[in-house]
Amino acid sequence: MTFGARLKKARKNKQLIQSQVAKLLGIDFTTISKYENDKSEPDNEILQKIADLYEVSIDWLLTGETKVKGSLDNKIYFNGEYVKLTDDEAQHLKDTLEMYRLWKQNKAGK
C-alpha cells in the first residue's frame, strides 16, 4: 500500500471528505488529493497534523508499520487532554476493559 493509499484509508476511516480535511488543516483540498494520489507529500508539520487528525502514527502513514510493542506511546484522552501512560498502566487498563466487556457480555446472555 502506498503512502497516498494509507492517507485515503485513514481519512475514510474517520468518515471525512477531502474538503473537510483541507479545511481542518488549513490547506487547499487539491493538496489533499495530490497527497492521496502520490503526486505530492506533506511537509513534517502537515504530516504531524494529519496523523493527529486521523489518530494514526506517522510511522504507519509513512511505512504502513508501527513501532514494536513497548515502544509505542501509550496515551489516553482524559479530562480534555492526552495523558501518557506507562506500559504497565496501559496493560492494566486493557486487562480491566477486557474483563468488563466479558462481564457485560455474560450479563446480557442471562
mmCIF file of N, CA, C and O in Angstrom:
data_model
loop_
_atom_site.group_PDB
_atom_site.id
_atom_site.type_symbol
_atom_site.label_atom_id
_atom_site.label_comp_id
_atom_site.label_asym_id
_atom_site.label_seq_id
_atom_site.Cartn_x
_atom_site.Cartn_y
_atom_site.Cartn_z
ATOM 1 N N MET A 1 0.859 -1.172 0.000
ATOM 2 C CA MET A 1 0.000 0.000 0.000
ATOM 3 C C MET A 1 0.906 1.237 0.000
ATOM 4 O O MET A 1 1.862 1.301 0.757
ATOM 5 N N THR A 2 0.568 2.209 -0.809
ATOM 6 C CA THR A 2 1.379 3.422 -0.899
ATOM 7 C C THR A 2 1.022 4.411 0.210
ATOM 8 O O THR A 2 -0.004 4.271 0.878
ATOM 9 N N PHE A 3 1.868 5.418 0.358
ATOM 10 C CA PHE A 3 1.604 6.499 1.307
ATOM 11 C C PHE A 3 0.230 7.109 1.037
ATOM 12 O O PHE A 3 -0.589 7.271 1.947
ATOM 13 N N GLY A 4 -0.042 7.419 -0.223
ATOM 14 C CA GLY A 4 -1.326 8.019 -0.588
ATOM 15 C C GLY A 4 -2.508 7.121 -0.254
ATOM 16 O O GLY A 4 -3.548 7.588 0.214
ATOM 17 N N ALA A 5 -2.352 5.837 -0.493
ATOM 18 C CA ALA A 5 -3.431 4.884 -0.192
ATOM 19 C C ALA A 5 -3.689 4.816 1.308
ATOM 20 O O ALA A 5 -4.844 4.726 1.746
ATOM 21 N N ARG A 6 -2.615 4.872 2.113
ATOM 22 C CA ARG A 6 -2.794 4.872 3.569
ATOM 23 C C ARG A 6 -3.496 6.152 4.027
ATOM 24 O O ARG A 6 -4.365 6.106 4.902
ATOM 25 N N LEU A 7 -3.131 7.281 3.431
ATOM 26 C CA LEU A 7 -3.808 8.537 3.767
ATOM 27 C C LEU A 7 -5.304 8.445 3.476
ATOM 28 O O LEU A 7 -6.132 8.833 4.294
ATOM 29 N N LYS A 8 -5.615 7.941 2.309
ATOM 30 C CA LYS A 8 -7.021 7.822 1.901
ATOM 31 C C LYS A 8 -7.774 6.876 2.836
ATOM 32 O O LYS A 8 -8.896 7.168 3.264
ATOM 33 N N LYS A 9 -7.158 5.752 3.158
ATOM 34 C CA LYS A 9 -7.789 4.772 4.053
ATOM 35 C C LYS A 9 -8.054 5.406 5.417
ATOM 36 O O LYS A 9 -9.142 5.261 5.980
ATOM 37 N N ALA A 10 -7.062 6.101 5.951
ATOM 38 C CA ALA A 10 -7.209 6.734 7.270
ATOM 39 C C ALA A 10 -8.298 7.800 7.246
ATOM 40 O O ALA A 10 -9.084 7.923 8.184
ATOM 41 N N ARG A 11 -8.357 8.575 6.159
ATOM 42 C CA ARG A 11 -9.391 9.612 6.028
ATOM 43 C C ARG A 11 -10.776 8.980 6.001
ATOM 44 O O ARG A 11 -11.691 9.410 6.692
ATOM 45 N N LYS A 12 -10.917 7.925 5.213
ATOM 46 C CA LYS A 12 -12.226 7.262 5.113
ATOM 47 C C LYS A 12 -12.621 6.612 6.433
ATOM 48 O O LYS A 12 -13.794 6.584 6.785
ATOM 49 N N ASN A 13 -11.641 6.091 7.170
ATOM 50 C CA ASN A 13 -11.931 5.515 8.488
ATOM 51 C C ASN A 13 -12.504 6.566 9.430
ATOM 52 O O ASN A 13 -13.269 6.237 10.338
ATOM 53 N N LYS A 14 -12.116 7.814 9.235
ATOM 54 C CA LYS A 14 -12.637 8.917 10.050
ATOM 55 C C LYS A 14 -13.908 9.516 9.445
ATOM 56 O O LYS A 14 -14.466 10.467 9.983
ATOM 57 N N GLN A 15 -14.353 8.947 8.331
ATOM 58 C CA GLN A 15 -15.572 9.383 7.638
ATOM 59 C C GLN A 15 -15.515 10.877 7.291
ATOM 60 O O GLN A 15 -16.465 11.621 7.509
ATOM 61 N N LEU A 16 -14.378 11.263 6.730
ATOM 62 C CA LEU A 16 -14.178 12.645 6.304
ATOM 63 C C LEU A 16 -13.998 12.689 4.796
ATOM 64 O O LEU A 16 -13.542 11.717 4.185
ATOM 65 N N ILE A 17 -14.361 13.821 4.199
ATOM 66 C CA ILE A 17 -14.092 14.036 2.784
ATOM 67 C C ILE A 17 -12.900 14.977 2.677
ATOM 68 O O ILE A 17 -12.543 15.677 3.634
ATOM 69 N N GLN A 18 -12.291 14.998 1.499
ATOM 70 C CA GLN A 18 -11.072 15.768 1.310
ATOM 71 C C GLN A 18 -11.244 17.241 1.671
ATOM 72 O O GLN A 18 -10.364 17.829 2.300
ATOM 73 N N SER A 19 -12.361 17.823 1.314
ATOM 74 C CA SER A 19 -12.560 19.249 1.604
ATOM 75 C C SER A 19 -12.640 19.511 3.107
ATOM 76 O O SER A 19 -12.166 20.540 3.587
ATOM 77 N N GLN A 20 -13.190 18.558 3.873
ATOM 78 C CA GLN A 20 -13.239 18.716 5.329
ATOM 79 C C GLN A 20 -11.827 18.668 5.915
ATOM 80 O O GLN A 20 -11.477 19.472 6.778
ATOM 81 N N VAL A 21 -11.040 17.732 5.443
ATOM 82 C CA VAL A 21 -9.665 17.592 5.920
ATOM 83 C C VAL A 21 -8.872 18.854 5.591
ATOM 84 O O VAL A 21 -8.161 19.396 6.436
ATOM 85 N N ALA A 22 -9.014 19.319 4.363
ATOM 86 C CA ALA A 22 -8.299 20.521 3.939
ATOM 87 C C ALA A 22 -8.646 21.710 4.828
ATOM 88 O O ALA A 22 -7.762 22.461 5.256
ATOM 89 N N LYS A 23 -9.920 21.861 5.132
ATOM 90 C CA LYS A 23 -10.347 22.973 5.983
ATOM 91 C C LYS A 23 -9.756 22.844 7.386
ATOM 92 O O LYS A 23 -9.265 23.822 7.964
ATOM 93 N N LEU A 24 -9.785 21.631 7.938
ATOM 94 C CA LEU A 24 -9.242 21.403 9.275
ATOM 95 C C LEU A 24 -7.728 21.651 9.333
ATOM 96 O O LEU A 24 -7.204 22.079 10.352
ATOM 97 N N LEU A 25 -7.048 21.371 8.220
ATOM 98 C CA LEU A 25 -5.599 21.539 8.177
ATOM 99 C C LEU A 25 -5.176 22.923 7.683
ATOM 100 O O LEU A 25 -4.001 23.272 7.762
ATOM 101 N N GLY A 26 -6.134 23.658 7.124
ATOM 102 C CA GLY A 26 -5.821 24.989 6.607
ATOM 103 C C GLY A 26 -5.061 24.961 5.293
ATOM 104 O O GLY A 26 -4.228 25.833 5.035
ATOM 105 N N ILE A 27 -5.359 23.960 4.470
ATOM 106 C CA ILE A 27 -4.718 23.861 3.157
ATOM 107 C C ILE A 27 -5.787 23.657 2.096
ATOM 108 O O ILE A 27 -6.955 23.404 2.405
ATOM 109 N N ASP A 28 -5.411 23.757 0.827
ATOM 110 C CA ASP A 28 -6.350 23.598 -0.283
ATOM 111 C C ASP A 28 -6.721 22.122 -0.455
ATOM 112 O O ASP A 28 -5.864 21.241 -0.290
ATOM 113 N N PHE A 29 -7.985 21.855 -0.805
ATOM 114 C CA PHE A 29 -8.422 20.456 -0.926
ATOM 115 C C PHE A 29 -7.694 19.728 -2.046
ATOM 116 O O PHE A 29 -7.526 18.513 -2.000
ATOM 117 N N THR A 30 -7.221 20.467 -3.073
ATOM 118 C CA THR A 30 -6.485 19.799 -4.155
ATOM 119 C C THR A 30 -5.152 19.239 -3.639
ATOM 120 O O THR A 30 -4.651 18.263 -4.170
ATOM 121 N N THR A 31 -4.629 19.859 -2.597
ATOM 122 C CA THR A 31 -3.389 19.370 -1.992
ATOM 123 C C THR A 31 -3.622 18.003 -1.368
ATOM 124 O O THR A 31 -2.784 17.101 -1.506
ATOM 125 N N ILE A 32 -4.758 17.825 -0.703
ATOM 126 C CA ILE A 32 -5.105 16.518 -0.123
ATOM 127 C C ILE A 32 -5.192 15.478 -1.233
ATOM 128 O O ILE A 32 -4.681 14.362 -1.092
ATOM 129 N N SER A 33 -5.815 15.840 -2.327
ATOM 130 C CA SER A 33 -5.927 14.927 -3.463
ATOM 131 C C SER A 33 -4.551 14.535 -3.984
ATOM 132 O O SER A 33 -4.300 13.364 -4.284
ATOM 133 N N LYS A 34 -3.650 15.505 -4.085
ATOM 134 C CA LYS A 34 -2.288 15.205 -4.544
ATOM 135 C C LYS A 34 -1.584 14.254 -3.587
ATOM 136 O O LYS A 34 -0.880 13.341 -4.024
ATOM 137 N N TYR A 35 -1.769 14.453 -2.288
ATOM 138 C CA TYR A 35 -1.171 13.538 -1.305
ATOM 139 C C TYR A 35 -1.708 12.127 -1.497
ATOM 140 O O TYR A 35 -0.957 11.163 -1.522
ATOM 141 N N GLU A 36 -3.025 12.013 -1.629
ATOM 142 C CA GLU A 36 -3.662 10.691 -1.724
ATOM 143 C C GLU A 36 -3.365 9.987 -3.044
ATOM 144 O O GLU A 36 -3.481 8.777 -3.133
ATOM 145 N N ASN A 37 -2.999 10.760 -4.053
ATOM 146 C CA ASN A 37 -2.671 10.178 -5.357
ATOM 147 C C ASN A 37 -1.162 10.085 -5.585
ATOM 148 O O ASN A 37 -0.717 9.886 -6.715
ATOM 149 N N ASP A 38 -0.408 10.230 -4.507
ATOM 150 C CA ASP A 38 1.048 10.120 -4.538
ATOM 151 C C ASP A 38 1.704 11.077 -5.535
ATOM 152 O O ASP A 38 2.738 10.768 -6.118
ATOM 153 N N LYS A 39 1.109 12.246 -5.704
ATOM 154 C CA LYS A 39 1.664 13.271 -6.582
ATOM 155 C C LYS A 39 2.502 14.272 -5.790
ATOM 156 O O LYS A 39 3.278 15.024 -6.364
ATOM 157 N N SER A 40 2.303 14.305 -4.484
ATOM 158 C CA SER A 40 2.990 15.240 -3.607
ATOM 159 C C SER A 40 3.011 14.652 -2.208
ATOM 160 O O SER A 40 2.238 13.740 -1.904
ATOM 161 N N GLU A 41 3.903 15.166 -1.371
ATOM 162 C CA GLU A 41 3.974 14.715 0.018
ATOM 163 C C GLU A 41 3.941 15.918 0.949
ATOM 164 O O GLU A 41 4.497 16.969 0.636
ATOM 165 N N PRO A 42 3.304 15.780 2.096
ATOM 166 C CA PRO A 42 3.222 16.898 3.039
ATOM 167 C C PRO A 42 4.564 17.162 3.716
ATOM 168 O O PRO A 42 5.395 16.259 3.826
ATOM 169 N N ASP A 43 4.730 18.403 4.170
ATOM 170 C CA ASP A 43 5.915 18.687 4.980
ATOM 171 C C ASP A 43 5.702 18.083 6.367
ATOM 172 O O ASP A 43 4.632 17.561 6.677
ATOM 173 N N ASN A 44 6.717 18.147 7.194
ATOM 174 C CA ASN A 44 6.651 17.496 8.516
ATOM 175 C C ASN A 44 5.519 18.034 9.385
ATOM 176 O O ASN A 44 4.865 17.281 10.105
ATOM 177 N N GLU A 45 5.293 19.341 9.337
ATOM 178 C CA GLU A 45 4.242 19.944 10.165
ATOM 179 C C GLU A 45 2.861 19.435 9.759
ATOM 180 O O GLU A 45 2.062 19.045 10.615
ATOM 181 N N ILE A 46 2.592 19.417 8.470
ATOM 182 C CA ILE A 46 1.289 18.927 7.981
ATOM 183 C C ILE A 46 1.169 17.426 8.228
ATOM 184 O O ILE A 46 0.098 16.936 8.600
ATOM 185 N N LEU A 47 2.250 16.699 8.051
ATOM 186 C CA LEU A 47 2.229 15.253 8.310
ATOM 187 C C LEU A 47 1.814 14.968 9.752
ATOM 188 O O LEU A 47 0.981 14.098 10.008
ATOM 189 N N GLN A 48 2.364 15.716 10.700
ATOM 190 C CA GLN A 48 2.010 15.535 12.114
ATOM 191 C C GLN A 48 0.539 15.867 12.341
ATOM 192 O O GLN A 48 -0.165 15.156 13.061
ATOM 193 N N LYS A 49 0.059 16.939 11.712
ATOM 194 C CA LYS A 49 -1.348 17.319 11.859
ATOM 195 C C LYS A 49 -2.271 16.256 11.286
ATOM 196 O O LYS A 49 -3.314 15.947 11.865
ATOM 197 N N ILE A 50 -1.877 15.678 10.157
ATOM 198 C CA ILE A 50 -2.679 14.608 9.546
ATOM 199 C C ILE A 50 -2.723 13.394 10.475
ATOM 200 O O ILE A 50 -3.790 12.819 10.711
ATOM 201 N N ALA A 51 -1.573 13.000 10.993
ATOM 202 C CA ALA A 51 -1.516 11.846 11.905
ATOM 203 C C ALA A 51 -2.396 12.085 13.125
ATOM 204 O O ALA A 51 -3.131 11.191 13.555
ATOM 205 N N ASP A 52 -2.337 13.292 13.669
ATOM 206 C CA ASP A 52 -3.169 13.624 14.830
ATOM 207 C C ASP A 52 -4.648 13.584 14.468
ATOM 208 O O ASP A 52 -5.463 13.022 15.205
ATOM 209 N N LEU A 53 -4.993 14.175 13.333
ATOM 210 C CA LEU A 53 -6.390 14.226 12.889
ATOM 211 C C LEU A 53 -6.947 12.819 12.669
ATOM 212 O O LEU A 53 -8.062 12.508 13.087
ATOM 213 N N TYR A 54 -6.164 11.971 12.022
ATOM 214 C CA TYR A 54 -6.619 10.620 11.704
ATOM 215 C C TYR A 54 -6.380 9.629 12.851
ATOM 216 O O TYR A 54 -6.777 8.475 12.764
ATOM 217 N N GLU A 55 -5.709 10.086 13.902
ATOM 218 C CA GLU A 55 -5.384 9.249 15.048
ATOM 219 C C GLU A 55 -4.613 7.993 14.645
ATOM 220 O O GLU A 55 -4.943 6.871 15.026
ATOM 221 N N VAL A 56 -3.572 8.219 13.841
ATOM 222 C CA VAL A 56 -2.661 7.157 13.425
ATOM 223 C C VAL A 56 -1.248 7.642 13.675
ATOM 224 O O VAL A 56 -1.004 8.830 13.871
ATOM 225 N N SER A 57 -0.289 6.727 13.650
ATOM 226 C CA SER A 57 1.106 7.126 13.852
ATOM 227 C C SER A 57 1.708 7.606 12.536
ATOM 228 O O SER A 57 1.290 7.195 11.445
ATOM 229 N N ILE A 58 2.697 8.460 12.672
ATOM 230 C CA ILE A 58 3.439 8.900 11.488
ATOM 231 C C ILE A 58 4.129 7.693 10.859
ATOM 232 O O ILE A 58 4.174 7.579 9.632
ATOM 233 N N ASP A 59 4.637 6.789 11.695
ATOM 234 C CA ASP A 59 5.266 5.565 11.175
ATOM 235 C C ASP A 59 4.322 4.818 10.250
ATOM 236 O O ASP A 59 4.714 4.362 9.177
ATOM 237 N N TRP A 60 3.077 4.667 10.687
ATOM 238 C CA TRP A 60 2.119 3.938 9.857
ATOM 239 C C TRP A 60 1.855 4.678 8.561
ATOM 240 O O TRP A 60 1.796 4.065 7.491
ATOM 241 N N LEU A 61 1.692 5.993 8.628
ATOM 242 C CA LEU A 61 1.458 6.754 7.402
ATOM 243 C C LEU A 61 2.611 6.592 6.414
ATOM 244 O O LEU A 61 2.390 6.398 5.220
ATOM 245 N N LEU A 62 3.828 6.659 6.920
ATOM 246 C CA LEU A 62 4.994 6.613 6.039
ATOM 247 C C LEU A 62 5.354 5.213 5.558
ATOM 248 O O LEU A 62 5.764 5.035 4.412
ATOM 249 N N THR A 63 5.193 4.218 6.427
ATOM 250 C CA THR A 63 5.687 2.877 6.091
ATOM 251 C C THR A 63 4.632 1.785 6.097
ATOM 252 O O THR A 63 4.883 0.691 5.595
ATOM 253 N N GLY A 64 3.503 2.061 6.720
ATOM 254 C CA GLY A 64 2.488 1.022 6.860
ATOM 255 C C GLY A 64 2.726 0.142 8.064
ATOM 256 O O GLY A 64 1.978 -0.795 8.313
ATOM 257 N N GLU A 65 3.771 0.433 8.829
ATOM 258 C CA GLU A 65 4.102 -0.357 10.011
ATOM 259 C C GLU A 65 4.106 0.545 11.228
ATOM 260 O O GLU A 65 4.231 1.751 11.123
ATOM 261 N N THR A 66 3.963 -0.069 12.393
ATOM 262 C CA THR A 66 4.057 0.676 13.643
ATOM 263 C C THR A 66 5.284 0.201 14.394
ATOM 264 O O THR A 66 5.857 -0.837 14.075
ATOM 265 N N LYS A 67 5.672 0.947 15.394
ATOM 266 C CA LYS A 67 6.822 0.572 16.211
ATOM 267 C C LYS A 67 6.538 -0.745 16.908
ATOM 268 O O LYS A 67 5.392 -1.130 17.075
ATOM 269 N N VAL A 68 7.585 -1.393 17.354
ATOM 270 C CA VAL A 68 7.404 -2.655 18.068
ATOM 271 C C VAL A 68 6.728 -2.412 19.403
ATOM 272 O O VAL A 68 6.846 -1.341 19.989
ATOM 273 N N LYS A 69 6.050 -3.423 19.907
ATOM 274 C CA LYS A 69 5.323 -3.309 21.163
ATOM 275 C C LYS A 69 6.257 -2.872 22.283
ATOM 276 O O LYS A 69 7.382 -3.333 22.387
ATOM 277 N N GLY A 70 5.750 -1.982 23.109
ATOM 278 C CA GLY A 70 6.530 -1.485 24.216
ATOM 279 C C GLY A 70 7.179 -0.150 23.917
ATOM 280 O O GLY A 70 7.533 0.581 24.811
ATOM 281 N N SER A 71 7.352 0.175 22.618
ATOM 282 C CA SER A 71 7.958 1.456 22.299
ATOM 283 C C SER A 71 6.908 2.458 21.826
ATOM 284 O O SER A 71 7.234 3.595 21.557
ATOM 285 N N LEU A 72 5.684 2.010 21.700
ATOM 286 C CA LEU A 72 4.623 2.938 21.319
ATOM 287 C C LEU A 72 4.258 3.823 22.492
ATOM 288 O O LEU A 72 4.291 3.387 23.635
ATOM 289 N N ASP A 73 3.938 5.055 22.191
ATOM 290 C CA ASP A 73 3.460 5.933 23.250
ATOM 291 C C ASP A 73 2.058 5.492 23.639
ATOM 292 O O ASP A 73 1.182 5.394 22.796
ATOM 293 N N ASN A 74 1.859 5.199 24.904
ATOM 294 C CA ASN A 74 0.545 4.843 25.414
ATOM 295 C C ASN A 74 -0.111 6.121 25.905
ATOM 296 O O ASN A 74 0.433 6.799 26.772
ATOM 297 N N LYS A 75 -1.250 6.456 25.315
ATOM 298 C CA LYS A 75 -1.945 7.678 25.694
ATOM 299 C C LYS A 75 -3.415 7.374 25.901
ATOM 300 O O LYS A 75 -3.966 6.462 25.299
ATOM 301 N N ILE A 76 -4.023 8.167 26.747
ATOM 302 C CA ILE A 76 -5.458 8.090 26.968
ATOM 303 C C ILE A 76 -5.976 9.515 27.000
ATOM 304 O O ILE A 76 -5.299 10.420 27.500
ATOM 305 N N TYR A 77 -7.138 9.712 26.412
ATOM 306 C CA TYR A 77 -7.744 11.039 26.420
ATOM 307 C C TYR A 77 -8.577 11.143 27.690
ATOM 308 O O TYR A 77 -9.517 10.396 27.885
ATOM 309 N N PHE A 78 -8.201 12.059 28.566
ATOM 310 C CA PHE A 78 -8.825 12.154 29.874
ATOM 311 C C PHE A 78 -8.957 13.615 30.265
ATOM 312 O O PHE A 78 -7.984 14.371 30.216
ATOM 313 N N ASN A 79 -10.164 14.012 30.669
ATOM 314 C CA ASN A 79 -10.426 15.395 31.076
ATOM 315 C C ASN A 79 -9.952 16.419 30.044
ATOM 316 O O ASN A 79 -9.367 17.444 30.376
ATOM 317 N N GLY A 80 -10.161 16.112 28.773
ATOM 318 C CA GLY A 80 -9.862 17.072 27.715
ATOM 319 C C GLY A 80 -8.417 17.133 27.270
ATOM 320 O O GLY A 80 -8.048 18.024 26.515
ATOM 321 N N GLU A 81 -7.587 16.190 27.706
ATOM 322 C CA GLU A 81 -6.196 16.191 27.259
ATOM 323 C C GLU A 81 -5.657 14.774 27.208
ATOM 324 O O GLU A 81 -6.178 13.863 27.848
ATOM 325 N N TYR A 82 -4.610 14.579 26.394
ATOM 326 C CA TYR A 82 -3.970 13.280 26.320
ATOM 327 C C TYR A 82 -2.997 13.132 27.482
ATOM 328 O O TYR A 82 -2.236 14.038 27.791
ATOM 329 N N VAL A 83 -3.050 11.982 28.129
ATOM 330 C CA VAL A 83 -2.178 11.683 29.256
ATOM 331 C C VAL A 83 -1.367 10.454 28.871
ATOM 332 O O VAL A 83 -1.927 9.440 28.453
ATOM 333 N N LYS A 84 -0.034 10.539 28.990
ATOM 334 C CA LYS A 84 0.816 9.390 28.701
ATOM 335 C C LYS A 84 0.722 8.371 29.829
ATOM 336 O O LYS A 84 0.631 8.729 30.993
ATOM 337 N N LEU A 85 0.741 7.106 29.454
ATOM 338 C CA LEU A 85 0.693 6.007 30.406
ATOM 339 C C LEU A 85 1.963 5.181 30.286
ATOM 340 O O LEU A 85 2.535 5.065 29.202
ATOM 341 N N THR A 86 2.362 4.577 31.375
ATOM 342 C CA THR A 86 3.452 3.604 31.300
ATOM 343 C C THR A 86 2.901 2.352 30.626
ATOM 344 O O THR A 86 1.679 2.162 30.514
ATOM 345 N N ASP A 87 3.790 1.474 30.198
ATOM 346 C CA ASP A 87 3.341 0.215 29.607
ATOM 347 C C ASP A 87 2.515 -0.592 30.596
ATOM 348 O O ASP A 87 1.510 -1.206 30.228
ATOM 349 N N ASP A 88 2.913 -0.582 31.870
ATOM 350 C CA ASP A 88 2.162 -1.311 32.903
ATOM 351 C C ASP A 88 0.760 -0.731 33.078
ATOM 352 O O ASP A 88 -0.214 -1.482 33.207
ATOM 353 N N GLU A 89 0.657 0.598 33.114
ATOM 354 C CA GLU A 89 -0.660 1.237 33.254
ATOM 355 C C GLU A 89 -1.549 0.912 32.061
ATOM 356 O O GLU A 89 -2.735 0.598 32.221
ATOM 357 N N ALA A 90 -0.977 0.984 30.867
ATOM 358 C CA ALA A 90 -1.748 0.696 29.660
ATOM 359 C C ALA A 90 -2.234 -0.751 29.656
ATOM 360 O O ALA A 90 -3.392 -1.023 29.318
ATOM 361 N N GLN A 91 -1.361 -1.681 30.048
ATOM 362 C CA GLN A 91 -1.747 -3.088 30.095
ATOM 363 C C GLN A 91 -2.841 -3.321 31.134
ATOM 364 O O GLN A 91 -3.780 -4.073 30.905
ATOM 365 N N HIS A 92 -2.727 -2.656 32.280
ATOM 366 C CA HIS A 92 -3.744 -2.787 33.332
ATOM 367 C C HIS A 92 -5.101 -2.294 32.822
ATOM 368 O O HIS A 92 -6.127 -2.961 33.028
ATOM 369 N N LEU A 93 -5.124 -1.156 32.163
ATOM 370 C CA LEU A 93 -6.385 -0.639 31.625
ATOM 371 C C LEU A 93 -6.959 -1.571 30.563
ATOM 372 O O LEU A 93 -8.170 -1.807 30.514
ATOM 373 N N LYS A 94 -6.087 -2.109 29.727
ATOM 374 C CA LYS A 94 -6.532 -3.047 28.689
ATOM 375 C C LYS A 94 -7.143 -4.301 29.315
ATOM 376 O O LYS A 94 -8.210 -4.759 28.908
ATOM 377 N N ASP A 95 -6.465 -4.844 30.316
ATOM 378 C CA ASP A 95 -6.968 -6.040 31.004
ATOM 379 C C ASP A 95 -8.305 -5.756 31.695
ATOM 380 O O ASP A 95 -9.237 -6.572 31.643
ATOM 381 N N THR A 96 -8.397 -4.606 32.341
ATOM 382 C CA THR A 96 -9.622 -4.228 33.040
ATOM 383 C C THR A 96 -10.775 -4.070 32.053
ATOM 384 O O THR A 96 -11.892 -4.523 32.311
ATOM 385 N N LEU A 97 -10.498 -3.461 30.928
ATOM 386 C CA LEU A 97 -11.532 -3.284 29.900
ATOM 387 C C LEU A 97 -11.994 -4.630 29.359
ATOM 388 O O LEU A 97 -13.189 -4.857 29.180
ATOM 389 N N GLU A 98 -11.064 -5.522 29.144
ATOM 390 C CA GLU A 98 -11.420 -6.849 28.653
ATOM 391 C C GLU A 98 -12.304 -7.584 29.655
ATOM 392 O O GLU A 98 -13.306 -8.209 29.287
ATOM 393 N N MET A 99 -11.956 -7.498 30.938
ATOM 394 C CA MET A 99 -12.772 -8.139 31.975
ATOM 395 C C MET A 99 -14.166 -7.523 32.026
ATOM 396 O O MET A 99 -15.162 -8.243 32.153
ATOM 397 N N TYR A 100 -14.256 -6.214 31.910
ATOM 398 C CA TYR A 100 -15.559 -5.538 31.918
ATOM 399 C C TYR A 100 -16.408 -5.985 30.741
ATOM 400 O O TYR A 100 -17.598 -6.273 30.895
ATOM 401 N N ARG A 101 -15.803 -6.054 29.578
ATOM 402 C CA ARG A 101 -16.554 -6.467 28.382
ATOM 403 C C ARG A 101 -17.062 -7.897 28.517
ATOM 404 O O ARG A 101 -18.182 -8.204 28.117
ATOM 405 N N LEU A 102 -16.243 -8.793 29.074
ATOM 406 C CA LEU A 102 -16.683 -10.173 29.301
ATOM 407 C C LEU A 102 -17.823 -10.223 30.312
ATOM 408 O O LEU A 102 -18.801 -10.957 30.130
ATOM 409 N N TRP A 103 -17.699 -9.463 31.395
ATOM 410 C CA TRP A 103 -18.752 -9.383 32.404
ATOM 411 C C TRP A 103 -20.049 -8.895 31.776
ATOM 412 O O TRP A 103 -21.123 -9.466 31.999
ATOM 413 N N LYS A 104 -19.957 -7.850 30.973
ATOM 414 C CA LYS A 104 -21.145 -7.275 30.335
ATOM 415 C C LYS A 104 -21.779 -8.266 29.361
ATOM 416 O O LYS A 104 -22.999 -8.395 29.296
ATOM 417 N N GLN A 105 -20.934 -8.972 28.626
ATOM 418 C CA GLN A 105 -21.417 -9.968 27.664
ATOM 419 C C GLN A 105 -22.138 -11.104 28.401
ATOM 420 O O GLN A 105 -23.197 -11.546 27.988
ATOM 421 N N ASN A 106 -21.557 -11.579 29.498
ATOM 422 C CA ASN A 106 -22.185 -12.636 30.295
ATOM 423 C C ASN A 106 -23.485 -12.182 30.911
ATOM 424 O O ASN A 106 -24.460 -12.941 30.963
ATOM 425 N N LYS A 107 -23.516 -10.954 31.371
ATOM 426 C CA LYS A 107 -24.730 -10.397 31.983
ATOM 427 C C LYS A 107 -25.856 -10.290 30.946
ATOM 428 O O LYS A 107 -27.015 -10.589 31.248
ATOM 429 N N ALA A 108 -25.501 -9.898 29.738
ATOM 430 C CA ALA A 108 -26.502 -9.758 28.669
ATOM 431 C C ALA A 108 -27.042 -11.110 28.232
ATOM 432 O O ALA A 108 -28.176 -11.226 27.798
ATOM 433 N N GLY A 109 -26.223 -12.173 28.379
ATOM 434 C CA GLY A 109 -26.629 -13.514 27.971
ATOM 435 C C GLY A 109 -27.563 -14.184 28.950
ATOM 436 O O GLY A 109 -28.166 -15.202 28.661
ATOM 437 N N LYS A 110 -27.711 -13.640 30.154
ATOM 438 C CA LYS A 110 -28.556 -14.267 31.179
ATOM 439 C C LYS A 110 -29.984 -13.853 31.053
ATOM 440 O O LYS A 110 -30.407 -12.922 30.572
#
